[in-house]
């Protein structure tokens, strides 16, 4: 079954990334998500996969690309 989308705040709490970092990754298209209204929604597995690409270096590289 398809994974449920969660809020950016919930994803931040589980992933160790900040809400702003996740939003930046979403806007850059680095991780998939949707914005059905005012707030972004994301799949936790996508956020976690970004963090696992070399731990902090993977996130840092993704954030640099997102700027």
PDB file of C-alpha atoms in Angstrom:
ATOM      1  CA  UNK A   1       0.000   0.000   0.000  1.00  0.00           C
ATOM      2  CA  UNK A   2       0.994   3.603  -0.563  1.00  0.00           C
ATOM      3  CA  UNK A   3       2.647   5.384   2.316  1.00  0.00           C
ATOM      4  CA  UNK A   4       0.632   8.090   4.011  1.00  0.00           C
ATOM      5  CA  UNK A   5       1.680  11.729   3.744  1.00  0.00           C
ATOM      6  CA  UNK A   6       2.415  13.555   6.995  1.00  0.00           C
ATOM      7  CA  UNK A   7       3.006  17.187   7.898  1.00  0.00           C
ATOM      8  CA  UNK A   8       6.431  18.736   7.654  1.00  0.00           C
ATOM      9  CA  UNK A   9       6.347  19.273  11.426  1.00  0.00           C
ATOM     10  CA  UNK A  10       5.798  15.551  12.036  1.00  0.00           C
ATOM     11  CA  UNK A  11       8.522  14.618   9.533  1.00  0.00           C
ATOM     12  CA  UNK A  12      10.933  17.019  11.246  1.00  0.00           C
ATOM     13  CA  UNK A  13      10.204  15.487  14.626  1.00  0.00           C
ATOM     14  CA  UNK A  14      10.962  11.963  13.354  1.00  0.00           C
ATOM     15  CA  UNK A  15      13.908  12.756  11.071  1.00  0.00           C
ATOM     16  CA  UNK A  16      16.021  15.186  13.068  1.00  0.00           C
ATOM     17  CA  UNK A  17      15.890  17.763  10.253  1.00  0.00           C
ATOM     18  CA  UNK A  18      14.310  21.153  10.819  1.00  0.00           C
ATOM     19  CA  UNK A  19      10.992  22.107   9.256  1.00  0.00           C
ATOM     20  CA  UNK A  20      12.783  24.759   7.218  1.00  0.00           C
ATOM     21  CA  UNK A  21      15.283  22.215   5.854  1.00  0.00           C
ATOM     22  CA  UNK A  22      12.478  19.892   4.782  1.00  0.00           C
ATOM     23  CA  UNK A  23      10.540  22.741   3.171  1.00  0.00           C
ATOM     24  CA  UNK A  24      13.640  23.798   1.244  1.00  0.00           C
ATOM     25  CA  UNK A  25      14.129  20.230  -0.020  1.00  0.00           C
ATOM     26  CA  UNK A  26      10.468  20.097  -1.068  1.00  0.00           C
ATOM     27  CA  UNK A  27      10.587  23.408  -2.952  1.00  0.00           C
ATOM     28  CA  UNK A  28      13.729  22.298  -4.791  1.00  0.00           C
ATOM     29  CA  UNK A  29      12.114  19.006  -5.794  1.00  0.00           C
ATOM     30  CA  UNK A  30      14.800  17.030  -3.967  1.00  0.00           C
ATOM     31  CA  UNK A  31      12.121  15.081  -2.118  1.00  0.00           C
ATOM     32  CA  UNK A  32       8.553  14.514  -3.317  1.00  0.00           C
ATOM     33  CA  UNK A  33       5.621  16.034  -1.520  1.00  0.00           C
ATOM     34  CA  UNK A  34       2.371  17.823  -2.062  1.00  0.00           C
ATOM     35  CA  UNK A  35       0.824  21.057  -0.952  1.00  0.00           C
ATOM     36  CA  UNK A  36      -2.953  20.517  -0.944  1.00  0.00           C
ATOM     37  CA  UNK A  37      -3.537  23.760   0.916  1.00  0.00           C
ATOM     38  CA  UNK A  38      -1.257  26.107   2.821  1.00  0.00           C
ATOM     39  CA  UNK A  39       1.073  23.486   4.275  1.00  0.00           C
ATOM     40  CA  UNK A  40       3.381  20.959   2.668  1.00  0.00           C
ATOM     41  CA  UNK A  41       2.918  17.239   3.215  1.00  0.00           C
ATOM     42  CA  UNK A  42       5.647  14.671   2.717  1.00  0.00           C
ATOM     43  CA  UNK A  43       6.291  10.964   3.036  1.00  0.00           C
ATOM     44  CA  UNK A  44       8.558  10.264   5.992  1.00  0.00           C
ATOM     45  CA  UNK A  45      10.454   7.609   4.020  1.00  0.00           C
ATOM     46  CA  UNK A  46      11.521  10.248   1.453  1.00  0.00           C
ATOM     47  CA  UNK A  47      12.845  12.524   4.194  1.00  0.00           C
ATOM     48  CA  UNK A  48      14.651   9.671   5.905  1.00  0.00           C
ATOM     49  CA  UNK A  49      16.183   8.508   2.607  1.00  0.00           C
ATOM     50  CA  UNK A  50      17.653  11.970   2.070  1.00  0.00           C
ATOM     51  CA  UNK A  51      19.179  11.849   5.540  1.00  0.00           C
ATOM     52  CA  UNK A  52      20.673   8.404   4.942  1.00  0.00           C
ATOM     53  CA  UNK A  53      22.654   9.522   1.895  1.00  0.00           C
ATOM     54  CA  UNK A  54      25.827   9.793   3.901  1.00  0.00           C
ATOM     55  CA  UNK A  55      24.103  11.021   7.049  1.00  0.00           C
ATOM     56  CA  UNK A  56      24.759  14.736   7.613  1.00  0.00           C
ATOM     57  CA  UNK A  57      26.770  15.093   4.424  1.00  0.00           C
ATOM     58  CA  UNK A  58      23.865  13.803   2.335  1.00  0.00           C
ATOM     59  CA  UNK A  59      21.473  16.293   3.880  1.00  0.00           C
ATOM     60  CA  UNK A  60      23.992  19.110   3.565  1.00  0.00           C
ATOM     61  CA  UNK A  61      24.572  18.347  -0.106  1.00  0.00           C
ATOM     62  CA  UNK A  62      20.831  18.174  -0.775  1.00  0.00           C
ATOM     63  CA  UNK A  63      20.310  21.499   0.979  1.00  0.00           C
ATOM     64  CA  UNK A  64      23.106  23.168  -1.023  1.00  0.00           C
ATOM     65  CA  UNK A  65      21.476  21.954  -4.230  1.00  0.00           C
ATOM     66  CA  UNK A  66      18.109  23.226  -2.975  1.00  0.00           C
ATOM     67  CA  UNK A  67      19.311  26.832  -2.601  1.00  0.00           C
TER      68      UNK A  67
END
